mmCIF file with all atom_site columns, C-alpha atoms in Angstrom:
data_model
loop_
_atom_site.group_PDB
_atom_site.id
_atom_site.type_symbol
_atom_site.label_atom_id
_atom_site.label_alt_id
_atom_site.label_comp_id
_atom_site.label_asym_id
_atom_site.label_entity_id
_atom_site.label_seq_id
_atom_site.pdbx_PDB_ins_code
_atom_site.Cartn_x
_atom_site.Cartn_y
_atom_site.Cartn_z
_atom_site.occupancy
_atom_site.B_iso_or_equiv
_atom_site.pdbx_formal_charge
_atom_site.auth_seq_id
_atom_site.auth_comp_id
_atom_site.auth_asym_id
_atom_site.auth_atom_id
_atom_site.pdbx_PDB_model_num
ATOM 1   C CA . MET H 1 1   ? -43.783 -50.625 -28.422 1.00 0.00 ? 205 MET H CA 1
ATOM 2   C CA . GLU H 1 2   ? -41.549 -47.173 -28.806 1.00 0.00 ? 206 GLU H CA 1
ATOM 3   C CA . GLN H 1 3   ? -39.489 -49.670 -30.271 1.00 0.00 ? 207 GLN H CA 1
ATOM 4   C CA . ILE H 1 4   ? -41.375 -50.975 -33.112 1.00 0.00 ? 208 ILE H CA 1
ATOM 5   C CA . HIS H 1 5   ? -42.883 -48.219 -33.834 1.00 0.00 ? 209 HIS H CA 1
ATOM 6   C CA . GLU H 1 6   ? -39.198 -46.969 -34.194 1.00 0.00 ? 210 GLU H CA 1
ATOM 7   C CA . LYS H 1 7   ? -38.640 -49.836 -36.265 1.00 0.00 ? 211 LYS H CA 1
ATOM 8   C CA . VAL H 1 8   ? -41.869 -49.665 -38.268 1.00 0.00 ? 212 VAL H CA 1
ATOM 9   C CA . ASN H 1 9   ? -40.743 -46.203 -39.591 1.00 0.00 ? 213 ASN H CA 1
ATOM 10  C CA . ALA H 1 10  ? -37.942 -47.142 -40.616 1.00 0.00 ? 214 ALA H CA 1
ATOM 11  C CA . LEU H 1 11  ? -38.877 -49.822 -42.789 1.00 0.00 ? 215 LEU H CA 1
ATOM 12  C CA . LEU H 1 12  ? -41.264 -46.997 -44.171 1.00 0.00 ? 216 LEU H CA 1
ATOM 13  C CA . LEU H 1 13  ? -38.653 -45.121 -44.634 1.00 0.00 ? 217 LEU H CA 1
ATOM 14  C CA . VAL H 1 14  ? -36.658 -47.115 -46.797 1.00 0.00 ? 218 VAL H CA 1
ATOM 15  C CA . LEU H 1 15  ? -39.663 -48.352 -48.875 1.00 0.00 ? 219 LEU H CA 1
ATOM 16  C CA . GLY H 1 16  ? -41.279 -44.131 -48.645 1.00 0.00 ? 220 GLY H CA 1
ATOM 17  C CA . SER H 1 17  ? -38.022 -44.152 -50.905 1.00 0.00 ? 221 SER H CA 1
ATOM 18  C CA . VAL H 1 18  ? -38.210 -46.877 -53.413 1.00 0.00 ? 222 VAL H CA 1
ATOM 19  C CA . LEU H 1 19  ? -39.604 -44.485 -55.107 1.00 0.00 ? 223 LEU H CA 1
ATOM 20  C CA . ALA H 1 20  ? -42.095 -41.226 -55.384 1.00 0.00 ? 224 ALA H CA 1
ATOM 21  C CA . ALA H 1 21  ? -42.464 -37.970 -58.750 1.00 0.00 ? 225 ALA H CA 1
ATOM 22  C CA . PRO H 1 22  ? -41.857 -35.850 -61.079 1.00 0.00 ? 226 PRO H CA 1
ATOM 23  C CA . SER H 1 23  ? -41.990 -31.511 -61.092 1.00 0.00 ? 227 SER H CA 1
ATOM 24  C CA . PHE H 1 24  ? -39.744 -32.541 -64.983 1.00 0.00 ? 228 PHE H CA 1
ATOM 25  C CA . ALA H 1 25  ? -42.269 -34.488 -67.110 1.00 0.00 ? 229 ALA H CA 1
ATOM 26  C CA . ASP H 1 26  ? -40.718 -36.138 -69.297 1.00 0.00 ? 230 ASP H CA 1
ATOM 27  C CA . ASP H 1 27  ? -38.139 -37.404 -67.234 1.00 0.00 ? 231 ASP H CA 1
ATOM 28  C CA . SER H 1 28  ? -41.273 -38.522 -65.122 1.00 0.00 ? 232 SER H CA 1
ATOM 29  C CA . GLN H 1 29  ? -43.365 -40.247 -67.375 1.00 0.00 ? 233 GLN H CA 1
ATOM 30  C CA . ALA H 1 30  ? -40.491 -41.438 -69.075 1.00 0.00 ? 234 ALA H CA 1
ATOM 31  C CA . LEU H 1 31  ? -40.448 -43.417 -65.570 1.00 0.00 ? 235 LEU H CA 1
ATOM 32  C CA . GLN H 1 32  ? -44.331 -43.654 -65.258 1.00 0.00 ? 236 GLN H CA 1
ATOM 33  C CA . ASP H 1 33  ? -44.171 -45.604 -68.552 1.00 0.00 ? 237 ASP H CA 1
ATOM 34  C CA . ARG H 1 34  ? -41.104 -47.560 -67.170 1.00 0.00 ? 238 ARG H CA 1
ATOM 35  C CA . LEU H 1 35  ? -43.180 -48.616 -64.816 1.00 0.00 ? 239 LEU H CA 1
ATOM 36  C CA . ALA H 1 36  ? -46.695 -49.298 -66.101 1.00 0.00 ? 240 ALA H CA 1
ATOM 37  C CA . THR H 1 37  ? -45.083 -52.012 -67.927 1.00 0.00 ? 241 THR H CA 1
ATOM 38  C CA . LEU H 1 38  ? -44.259 -53.357 -64.189 1.00 0.00 ? 242 LEU H CA 1
ATOM 39  C CA . LYS H 1 39  ? -47.242 -55.609 -63.768 1.00 0.00 ? 243 LYS H CA 1
ATOM 40  C CA . SER H 1 40  ? -45.686 -57.775 -60.739 1.00 0.00 ? 244 SER H CA 1
ATOM 41  C CA . PHE H 1 41  ? -42.248 -58.512 -60.063 1.00 0.00 ? 245 PHE H CA 1
ATOM 42  C CA . LYS H 1 42  ? -40.104 -60.661 -57.467 1.00 0.00 ? 246 LYS H CA 1
ATOM 43  C CA . ALA H 1 43  ? -36.881 -61.340 -57.017 1.00 0.00 ? 247 ALA H CA 1
ATOM 44  C CA . GLN H 1 44  ? -34.136 -61.200 -53.871 1.00 0.00 ? 248 GLN H CA 1
ATOM 45  C CA . PHE H 1 45  ? -32.373 -57.758 -52.100 1.00 0.00 ? 249 PHE H CA 1
ATOM 46  C CA . ALA H 1 46  ? -29.127 -57.801 -50.995 1.00 0.00 ? 250 ALA H CA 1
ATOM 47  C CA . GLN H 1 47  ? -29.122 -54.627 -48.800 1.00 0.00 ? 251 GLN H CA 1
ATOM 48  C CA . GLN H 1 48  ? -26.108 -52.038 -48.099 1.00 0.00 ? 252 GLN H CA 1
ATOM 49  C CA . VAL H 1 49  ? -26.610 -49.455 -45.447 1.00 0.00 ? 253 VAL H CA 1
ATOM 50  C CA . THR H 1 50  ? -23.559 -47.323 -45.507 1.00 0.00 ? 254 THR H CA 1
ATOM 51  C CA . ASP H 1 51  ? -22.810 -43.639 -43.456 1.00 0.00 ? 255 ASP H CA 1
ATOM 52  C CA . LYS H 1 52  ? -22.653 -40.403 -44.958 1.00 0.00 ? 256 LYS H CA 1
ATOM 53  C CA . GLU H 1 53  ? -18.085 -41.472 -44.293 1.00 0.00 ? 257 GLU H CA 1
ATOM 54  C CA . GLY H 1 54  ? -19.281 -44.551 -46.584 1.00 0.00 ? 258 GLY H CA 1
ATOM 55  C CA . GLN H 1 55  ? -18.523 -47.548 -43.242 1.00 0.00 ? 259 GLN H CA 1
ATOM 56  C CA . ALA H 1 56  ? -20.027 -50.386 -43.594 1.00 0.00 ? 260 ALA H CA 1
ATOM 57  C CA . VAL H 1 57  ? -23.227 -49.676 -41.124 1.00 0.00 ? 261 VAL H CA 1
ATOM 58  C CA . MET H 1 58  ? -25.161 -53.228 -42.047 1.00 0.00 ? 262 MET H CA 1
ATOM 59  C CA . GLN H 1 59  ? -25.544 -55.394 -44.449 1.00 0.00 ? 263 GLN H CA 1
ATOM 60  C CA . GLY H 1 60  ? -28.999 -57.695 -45.296 1.00 0.00 ? 264 GLY H CA 1
ATOM 61  C CA . GLU H 1 61  ? -31.319 -59.907 -47.133 1.00 0.00 ? 265 GLU H CA 1
ATOM 62  C CA . GLY H 1 62  ? -34.739 -60.072 -48.155 1.00 0.00 ? 266 GLY H CA 1
ATOM 63  C CA . THR H 1 63  ? -37.418 -61.055 -50.780 1.00 0.00 ? 267 THR H CA 1
ATOM 64  C CA . ILE H 1 64  ? -39.827 -58.572 -51.829 1.00 0.00 ? 268 ILE H CA 1
ATOM 65  C CA . ALA H 1 65  ? -42.755 -58.664 -54.114 1.00 0.00 ? 269 ALA H CA 1
ATOM 66  C CA . LEU H 1 66  ? -45.294 -56.359 -55.986 1.00 0.00 ? 270 LEU H CA 1
ATOM 67  C CA . GLN H 1 67  ? -48.274 -56.635 -58.682 1.00 0.00 ? 271 GLN H CA 1
ATOM 68  C CA . GLN H 1 68  ? -50.992 -53.450 -59.196 1.00 0.00 ? 272 GLN H CA 1
ATOM 69  C CA . PRO H 1 69  ? -52.742 -52.598 -58.069 1.00 0.00 ? 273 PRO H CA 1
ATOM 70  C CA . MET H 1 70  ? -50.917 -51.781 -54.883 1.00 0.00 ? 274 MET H CA 1
ATOM 71  C CA . MET H 1 71  ? -50.397 -55.082 -53.368 1.00 0.00 ? 275 MET H CA 1
ATOM 72  C CA . ILE H 1 72  ? -46.496 -54.883 -51.570 1.00 0.00 ? 276 ILE H CA 1
ATOM 73  C CA . ARG H 1 73  ? -44.951 -57.979 -49.868 1.00 0.00 ? 277 ARG H CA 1
ATOM 74  C CA . TRP H 1 74  ? -41.490 -56.974 -48.137 1.00 0.00 ? 278 TRP H CA 1
ATOM 75  C CA . GLN H 1 75  ? -39.768 -60.071 -46.576 1.00 0.00 ? 279 GLN H CA 1
ATOM 76  C CA . GLN H 1 76  ? -36.601 -59.098 -44.537 1.00 0.00 ? 280 GLN H CA 1
ATOM 77  C CA . THR H 1 77  ? -34.614 -62.205 -43.250 1.00 0.00 ? 281 THR H CA 1
ATOM 78  C CA . ASN H 1 78  ? -30.653 -61.115 -42.599 1.00 0.00 ? 282 ASN H CA 1
ATOM 79  C CA . PRO H 1 79  ? -30.208 -58.969 -39.460 1.00 0.00 ? 283 PRO H CA 1
ATOM 80  C CA . ASP H 1 80  ? -34.067 -59.079 -38.489 1.00 0.00 ? 284 ASP H CA 1
ATOM 81  C CA . ASP H 1 81  ? -36.866 -61.619 -39.197 1.00 0.00 ? 285 ASP H CA 1
ATOM 82  C CA . THR H 1 82  ? -39.486 -58.876 -40.491 1.00 0.00 ? 286 THR H CA 1
ATOM 83  C CA . LEU H 1 83  ? -42.483 -59.085 -43.141 1.00 0.00 ? 287 LEU H CA 1
ATOM 84  C CA . PHE H 1 84  ? -44.032 -55.859 -44.632 1.00 0.00 ? 288 PHE H CA 1
ATOM 85  C CA . VAL H 1 85  ? -47.080 -57.032 -46.699 1.00 0.00 ? 289 VAL H CA 1
ATOM 86  C CA . SER H 1 86  ? -50.090 -55.040 -48.012 1.00 0.00 ? 290 SER H CA 1
ATOM 87  C CA . ASN H 1 87  ? -53.412 -56.838 -49.457 1.00 0.00 ? 291 ASN H CA 1
ATOM 88  C CA . GLY H 1 88  ? -54.839 -52.861 -51.843 1.00 0.00 ? 292 GLY H CA 1
ATOM 89  C CA . ASP H 1 89  ? -56.254 -52.240 -48.634 1.00 0.00 ? 293 ASP H CA 1
ATOM 90  C CA . LYS H 1 90  ? -54.413 -52.542 -45.737 1.00 0.00 ? 294 LYS H CA 1
ATOM 91  C CA . THR H 1 91  ? -51.070 -53.023 -44.590 1.00 0.00 ? 295 THR H CA 1
ATOM 92  C CA . TYR H 1 92  ? -49.206 -55.197 -42.093 1.00 0.00 ? 296 TYR H CA 1
ATOM 93  C CA . TYR H 1 93  ? -45.706 -54.841 -40.556 1.00 0.00 ? 297 TYR H CA 1
ATOM 94  C CA . PHE H 1 94  ? -45.140 -57.801 -38.440 1.00 0.00 ? 298 PHE H CA 1
ATOM 95  C CA . ASP H 1 95  ? -41.847 -58.354 -36.297 1.00 0.00 ? 299 ASP H CA 1
ATOM 96  C CA . SER H 1 96  ? -41.416 -61.559 -35.687 1.00 0.00 ? 300 SER H CA 1
ATOM 97  C CA . PHE H 1 97  ? -38.833 -60.871 -32.850 1.00 0.00 ? 301 PHE H CA 1
ATOM 98  C CA . ALA H 1 98  ? -41.694 -57.956 -30.888 1.00 0.00 ? 302 ALA H CA 1
ATOM 99  C CA . GLU H 1 99  ? -43.774 -60.463 -31.715 1.00 0.00 ? 303 GLU H CA 1
ATOM 100 C CA . GLN H 1 100 ? -46.542 -57.514 -32.302 1.00 0.00 ? 304 GLN H CA 1
ATOM 101 C CA . VAL H 1 101 ? -48.272 -57.095 -35.859 1.00 0.00 ? 305 VAL H CA 1
ATOM 102 C CA . THR H 1 102 ? -48.874 -53.627 -36.528 1.00 0.00 ? 306 THR H CA 1
ATOM 103 C CA . ILE H 1 103 ? -51.525 -52.723 -39.081 1.00 0.00 ? 307 ILE H CA 1
ATOM 104 C CA . MET H 1 104 ? -52.445 -49.413 -41.477 1.00 0.00 ? 308 MET H CA 1
ATOM 105 C CA . LYS H 1 105 ? -54.218 -48.858 -43.338 1.00 0.00 ? 309 LYS H CA 1
ATOM 106 C CA . THR H 1 106 ? -52.559 -48.662 -47.567 1.00 0.00 ? 310 THR H CA 1
ATOM 107 C CA . SER H 1 107 ? -54.362 -44.826 -48.609 1.00 0.00 ? 311 SER H CA 1
ATOM 108 C CA . GLY H 1 108 ? -52.597 -43.351 -45.192 1.00 0.00 ? 312 GLY H CA 1
ATOM 109 C CA . LEU H 1 109 ? -48.867 -44.875 -46.456 1.00 0.00 ? 313 LEU H CA 1
ATOM 110 C CA . ILE H 1 110 ? -48.804 -43.279 -49.687 1.00 0.00 ? 314 ILE H CA 1
ATOM 111 C CA . ASP H 1 111 ? -48.075 -39.980 -48.691 1.00 0.00 ? 315 ASP H CA 1
ATOM 112 C CA . SER H 1 112 ? -45.076 -41.059 -45.410 1.00 0.00 ? 316 SER H CA 1
ATOM 113 C CA . THR H 1 113 ? -44.209 -44.557 -48.343 1.00 0.00 ? 317 THR H CA 1
ATOM 114 C CA . PRO H 1 114 ? -42.986 -42.895 -52.459 1.00 0.00 ? 318 PRO H CA 1
ATOM 115 C CA . PHE H 1 115 ? -42.701 -46.734 -52.289 1.00 0.00 ? 319 PHE H CA 1
ATOM 116 C CA . VAL H 1 116 ? -46.578 -47.699 -52.702 1.00 0.00 ? 320 VAL H CA 1
ATOM 117 C CA . LEU H 1 117 ? -46.071 -45.081 -56.144 1.00 0.00 ? 321 LEU H CA 1
ATOM 118 C CA . LEU H 1 118 ? -44.061 -48.448 -57.693 1.00 0.00 ? 322 LEU H CA 1
ATOM 119 C CA . THR H 1 119 ? -47.690 -50.088 -57.896 1.00 0.00 ? 323 THR H CA 1
ATOM 120 C CA . SER H 1 120 ? -49.570 -47.262 -57.936 1.00 0.00 ? 324 SER H CA 1
ATOM 121 C CA . LYS H 1 121 ? -50.919 -44.295 -60.411 1.00 0.00 ? 325 LYS H CA 1
ATOM 122 C CA . ASP H 1 122 ? -52.779 -41.067 -58.898 1.00 0.00 ? 326 ASP H CA 1
ATOM 123 C CA . PRO H 1 123 ? -50.875 -38.490 -59.922 1.00 0.00 ? 327 PRO H CA 1
ATOM 124 C CA . ALA H 1 124 ? -51.838 -35.910 -57.088 1.00 0.00 ? 328 ALA H CA 1
ATOM 125 C CA . GLN H 1 125 ? -49.051 -38.512 -55.528 1.00 0.00 ? 329 GLN H CA 1
ATOM 126 C CA . TRP H 1 126 ? -46.190 -38.319 -58.861 1.00 0.00 ? 330 TRP H CA 1
ATOM 127 C CA . GLU H 1 127 ? -46.995 -34.219 -58.245 1.00 0.00 ? 331 GLU H CA 1
ATOM 128 C CA . LYS H 1 128 ? -44.408 -34.008 -55.242 1.00 0.00 ? 332 LYS H CA 1
ATOM 129 C CA . TYR H 1 129 ? -41.476 -35.811 -56.503 1.00 0.00 ? 333 TYR H CA 1
ATOM 130 C CA . SER H 1 130 ? -39.051 -34.703 -59.222 1.00 0.00 ? 334 SER H CA 1
ATOM 131 C CA . VAL H 1 131 ? -37.584 -37.152 -61.349 1.00 0.00 ? 335 VAL H CA 1
ATOM 132 C CA . LEU H 1 132 ? -34.395 -37.023 -63.423 1.00 0.00 ? 336 LEU H CA 1
ATOM 133 C CA . ALA H 1 133 ? -33.155 -39.878 -65.707 1.00 0.00 ? 337 ALA H CA 1
ATOM 134 C CA . THR H 1 134 ? -29.646 -40.296 -65.259 1.00 0.00 ? 338 THR H CA 1
ATOM 135 C CA . ASN H 1 135 ? -26.935 -42.979 -67.686 1.00 0.00 ? 339 ASN H CA 1
ATOM 136 C CA . THR H 1 136 ? -28.468 -45.671 -65.577 1.00 0.00 ? 340 THR H CA 1
ATOM 137 C CA . GLY H 1 137 ? -32.057 -45.086 -64.400 1.00 0.00 ? 341 GLY H CA 1
ATOM 138 C CA . PHE H 1 138 ? -33.586 -42.504 -63.008 1.00 0.00 ? 342 PHE H CA 1
ATOM 139 C CA . SER H 1 139 ? -32.882 -39.388 -60.167 1.00 0.00 ? 343 SER H CA 1
ATOM 140 C CA . VAL H 1 140 ? -35.996 -39.213 -57.834 1.00 0.00 ? 344 VAL H CA 1
ATOM 141 C CA . THR H 1 141 ? -36.121 -36.702 -55.177 1.00 0.00 ? 345 THR H CA 1
ATOM 142 C CA . PRO H 1 142 ? -39.234 -34.192 -53.316 1.00 0.00 ? 346 PRO H CA 1
ATOM 143 C CA . ASN H 1 143 ? -40.389 -31.555 -53.956 1.00 0.00 ? 347 ASN H CA 1
ATOM 144 C CA . LYS H 1 144 ? -39.712 -28.155 -52.067 1.00 0.00 ? 348 LYS H CA 1
ATOM 145 C CA . GLY H 1 145 ? -42.792 -28.226 -49.230 1.00 0.00 ? 349 GLY H CA 1
ATOM 146 C CA . VAL H 1 146 ? -42.722 -31.737 -49.243 1.00 0.00 ? 350 VAL H CA 1
ATOM 147 C CA . GLU H 1 147 ? -41.855 -33.758 -45.572 1.00 0.00 ? 351 GLU H CA 1
ATOM 148 C CA . SER H 1 148 ? -39.604 -36.150 -46.434 1.00 0.00 ? 352 SER H CA 1
ATOM 149 C CA . GLN H 1 149 ? -36.426 -38.515 -44.836 1.00 0.00 ? 353 GLN H CA 1
ATOM 150 C CA . VAL H 1 150 ? -35.971 -38.631 -48.319 1.00 0.00 ? 354 VAL H CA 1
ATOM 151 C CA . GLU H 1 151 ? -33.138 -36.862 -49.311 1.00 0.00 ? 355 GLU H CA 1
ATOM 152 C CA . GLN H 1 152 ? -32.246 -38.908 -53.580 1.00 0.00 ? 356 GLN H CA 1
ATOM 153 C CA . LEU H 1 153 ? -33.681 -42.096 -54.872 1.00 0.00 ? 357 LEU H CA 1
ATOM 154 C CA . ASP H 1 154 ? -31.320 -43.438 -57.437 1.00 0.00 ? 358 ASP H CA 1
ATOM 155 C CA . ILE H 1 155 ? -33.556 -46.419 -59.519 1.00 0.00 ? 359 ILE H CA 1
ATOM 156 C CA . THR H 1 156 ? -31.881 -48.657 -61.935 1.00 0.00 ? 360 THR H CA 1
ATOM 157 C CA . PHE H 1 157 ? -33.474 -50.991 -64.413 1.00 0.00 ? 361 PHE H CA 1
ATOM 158 C CA . ALA H 1 158 ? -32.223 -54.258 -65.293 1.00 0.00 ? 362 ALA H CA 1
ATOM 159 C CA . GLY H 1 159 ? -31.633 -55.592 -69.387 1.00 0.00 ? 363 GLY H CA 1
ATOM 160 C CA . ASN H 1 160 ? -34.792 -57.583 -71.583 1.00 0.00 ? 364 ASN H CA 1
ATOM 161 C CA . GLU H 1 161 ? -37.487 -55.988 -69.174 1.00 0.00 ? 365 GLU H CA 1
ATOM 162 C CA . GLN H 1 162 ? -36.439 -57.763 -65.921 1.00 0.00 ? 366 GLN H CA 1
ATOM 163 C CA . GLY H 1 163 ? -37.335 -55.584 -64.324 1.00 0.00 ? 367 GLY H CA 1
ATOM 164 C CA . LEU H 1 164 ? -35.550 -53.786 -61.434 1.00 0.00 ? 368 LEU H CA 1
ATOM 165 C CA . ALA H 1 165 ? -32.086 -53.628 -60.519 1.00 0.00 ? 369 ALA H CA 1
ATOM 166 C CA . LYS H 1 166 ? -31.032 -51.688 -57.794 1.00 0.00 ? 370 LYS H CA 1
ATOM 167 C CA . LEU H 1 167 ? -32.011 -48.866 -55.580 1.00 0.00 ? 371 LEU H CA 1
ATOM 168 C CA . VAL H 1 168 ? -30.276 -46.274 -53.235 1.00 0.00 ? 372 VAL H CA 1
ATOM 169 C CA . VAL H 1 169 ? -31.699 -44.537 -50.695 1.00 0.00 ? 373 VAL H CA 1
ATOM 170 C CA . THR H 1 170 ? -29.967 -41.555 -49.375 1.00 0.00 ? 374 THR H CA 1
ATOM 171 C CA . ASP H 1 171 ? -31.651 -39.922 -46.655 1.00 0.00 ? 375 ASP H CA 1
ATOM 172 C CA . ASN H 1 172 ? -31.246 -36.977 -44.626 1.00 0.00 ? 376 ASN H CA 1
ATOM 173 C CA . SER H 1 173 ? -28.072 -38.270 -42.230 1.00 0.00 ? 377 SER H CA 1
ATOM 174 C CA . GLY H 1 174 ? -26.492 -38.943 -45.483 1.00 0.00 ? 378 GLY H CA 1
ATOM 175 C CA . GLN H 1 175 ? -26.226 -42.649 -44.826 1.00 0.00 ? 379 GLN H CA 1
ATOM 176 C CA . LEU H 1 176 ? -27.590 -44.199 -47.504 1.00 0.00 ? 380 LEU H CA 1
ATOM 177 C CA . SER H 1 177 ? -29.087 -47.812 -48.710 1.00 0.00 ? 381 SER H CA 1
ATOM 178 C CA . SER H 1 178 ? -27.983 -49.690 -51.681 1.00 0.00 ? 382 SER H CA 1
ATOM 179 C CA . PHE H 1 179 ? -30.828 -52.216 -52.245 1.00 0.00 ? 383 PHE H CA 1
ATOM 180 C CA . THR H 1 180 ? -29.328 -55.447 -55.612 1.00 0.00 ? 384 THR H CA 1
ATOM 181 C CA . PHE H 1 181 ? -32.145 -57.181 -57.106 1.00 0.00 ? 385 PHE H CA 1
ATOM 182 C CA . ASN H 1 182 ? -31.273 -60.970 -58.156 1.00 0.00 ? 386 ASN H CA 1
ATOM 183 C CA . ASP H 1 183 ? -33.752 -64.108 -59.276 1.00 0.00 ? 387 ASP H CA 1
ATOM 184 C CA . ALA H 1 184 ? -36.451 -61.442 -60.085 1.00 0.00 ? 388 ALA H CA 1
ATOM 185 C CA . GLN H 1 185 ? -39.514 -63.020 -61.864 1.00 0.00 ? 389 GLN H CA 1
ATOM 186 C CA . VAL H 1 186 ? -41.264 -59.958 -63.942 1.00 0.00 ? 390 VAL H CA 1
ATOM 187 C CA . ASN H 1 187 ? -44.886 -60.665 -64.740 1.00 0.00 ? 391 ASN H CA 1
ATOM 188 C CA . ALA H 1 188 ? -45.453 -63.764 -63.879 1.00 0.00 ? 392 ALA H CA 1
ATOM 189 C CA . PRO H 1 189 ? -48.323 -65.566 -61.789 1.00 0.00 ? 393 PRO H CA 1
ATOM 190 C CA . LEU H 1 190 ? -47.945 -64.559 -58.417 1.00 0.00 ? 394 LEU H CA 1
ATOM 191 C CA . ASP H 1 191 ? -50.709 -66.491 -55.974 1.00 0.00 ? 395 ASP H CA 1
ATOM 192 C CA . LYS H 1 192 ? -52.443 -64.167 -54.212 1.00 0.00 ? 396 LYS H CA 1
ATOM 193 C CA . SER H 1 193 ? -52.094 -65.313 -50.830 1.00 0.00 ? 397 SER H CA 1
ATOM 194 C CA . THR H 1 194 ? -48.345 -63.929 -51.830 1.00 0.00 ? 398 THR H CA 1
ATOM 195 C CA . PHE H 1 195 ? -50.282 -61.103 -50.511 1.00 0.00 ? 399 PHE H CA 1
ATOM 196 C CA . GLU H 1 196 ? -52.448 -62.259 -47.606 1.00 0.00 ? 400 GLU H CA 1
ATOM 197 C CA . PHE H 1 197 ? -51.340 -61.891 -44.048 1.00 0.00 ? 401 PHE H CA 1
ATOM 198 C CA . THR H 1 198 ? -52.784 -63.751 -40.778 1.00 0.00 ? 402 THR H CA 1
ATOM 199 C CA . PRO H 1 199 ? -52.049 -62.702 -37.609 1.00 0.00 ? 403 PRO H CA 1
ATOM 200 C CA . PRO H 1 200 ? -50.041 -66.059 -35.508 1.00 0.00 ? 404 PRO H CA 1
ATOM 201 C CA . GLU H 1 201 ? -52.238 -66.625 -32.582 1.00 0.00 ? 405 GLU H CA 1
ATOM 202 C CA . GLY H 1 202 ? -50.043 -64.641 -29.089 1.00 0.00 ? 406 GLY H CA 1
ATOM 203 C CA . VAL H 1 203 ? -49.194 -61.801 -30.883 1.00 0.00 ? 407 VAL H CA 1
ATOM 204 C CA . GLU H 1 204 ? -49.687 -58.320 -29.683 1.00 0.00 ? 408 GLU H CA 1
ATOM 205 C CA . ILE H 1 205 ? -51.866 -56.140 -32.429 1.00 0.00 ? 409 ILE H CA 1
ATOM 206 C CA . ASP H 1 206 ? -51.905 -53.134 -33.020 1.00 0.00 ? 410 ASP H CA 1
ATOM 207 C CA . ASP H 1 207 ? -54.599 -51.744 -35.231 1.00 0.00 ? 411 ASP H CA 1
ATOM 208 C CA . GLN H 1 208 ? -53.795 -48.385 -36.419 1.00 0.00 ? 412 GLN H CA 1
ATOM 209 C CA . SER H 1 209 ? -56.786 -49.071 -39.104 1.00 0.00 ? 413 SER H CA 1
ATOM 210 C CA . ASN H 1 210 ? -59.712 -48.299 -37.002 1.00 0.00 ? 414 ASN H CA 1
ATOM 211 C CA . GLY H 1 211 ? -60.946 -50.990 -37.449 1.00 0.00 ? 415 GLY H CA 1
ATOM 212 C CA . GLU H 1 212 ? -61.726 -50.733 -41.323 1.00 0.00 ? 416 GLU H CA 1
#
């Protein structure tokens, strides 16, 4: 059980670092306006993780799907087979190797997982972060007093309205996780089943949503 919780926390750290908010009002609004045009996004991703010395720690790959409001599907197929799905109300994390499903309330994940802001317009959440426009996109950092294991998030958008191109997450230990997206589909209709999940029979279920 402890190992599963560590995996969940690690995934929330990655997803949480994927988007946040502003103190530089103009840059923050520019990022929010850009995201507002991203009604849905689906792509494959390649992941590269390096330590603070720049040495490769891990490589991975998988798929991502986003849809407003607050619907997410993040599936890693390598090196581990894990699935993170939110239907806007509940969020499911499935570790096929451990045969366990963790269920959480999506609304309770926003603080620890600012990634949900990709499909949220809640000003209270955006006020927790600072946004700075860069030559390649936007750099996001948590404001003073905001508890976060993420030190910085760099966001690069693809040209010609092709959605996200790259995300680079730097955590407090100096570890850097880079996600590069390809084969993107932007604002295309996504089947409702993309964001639905039914736990397989026989798996252990850890329901942290209080049954709501």
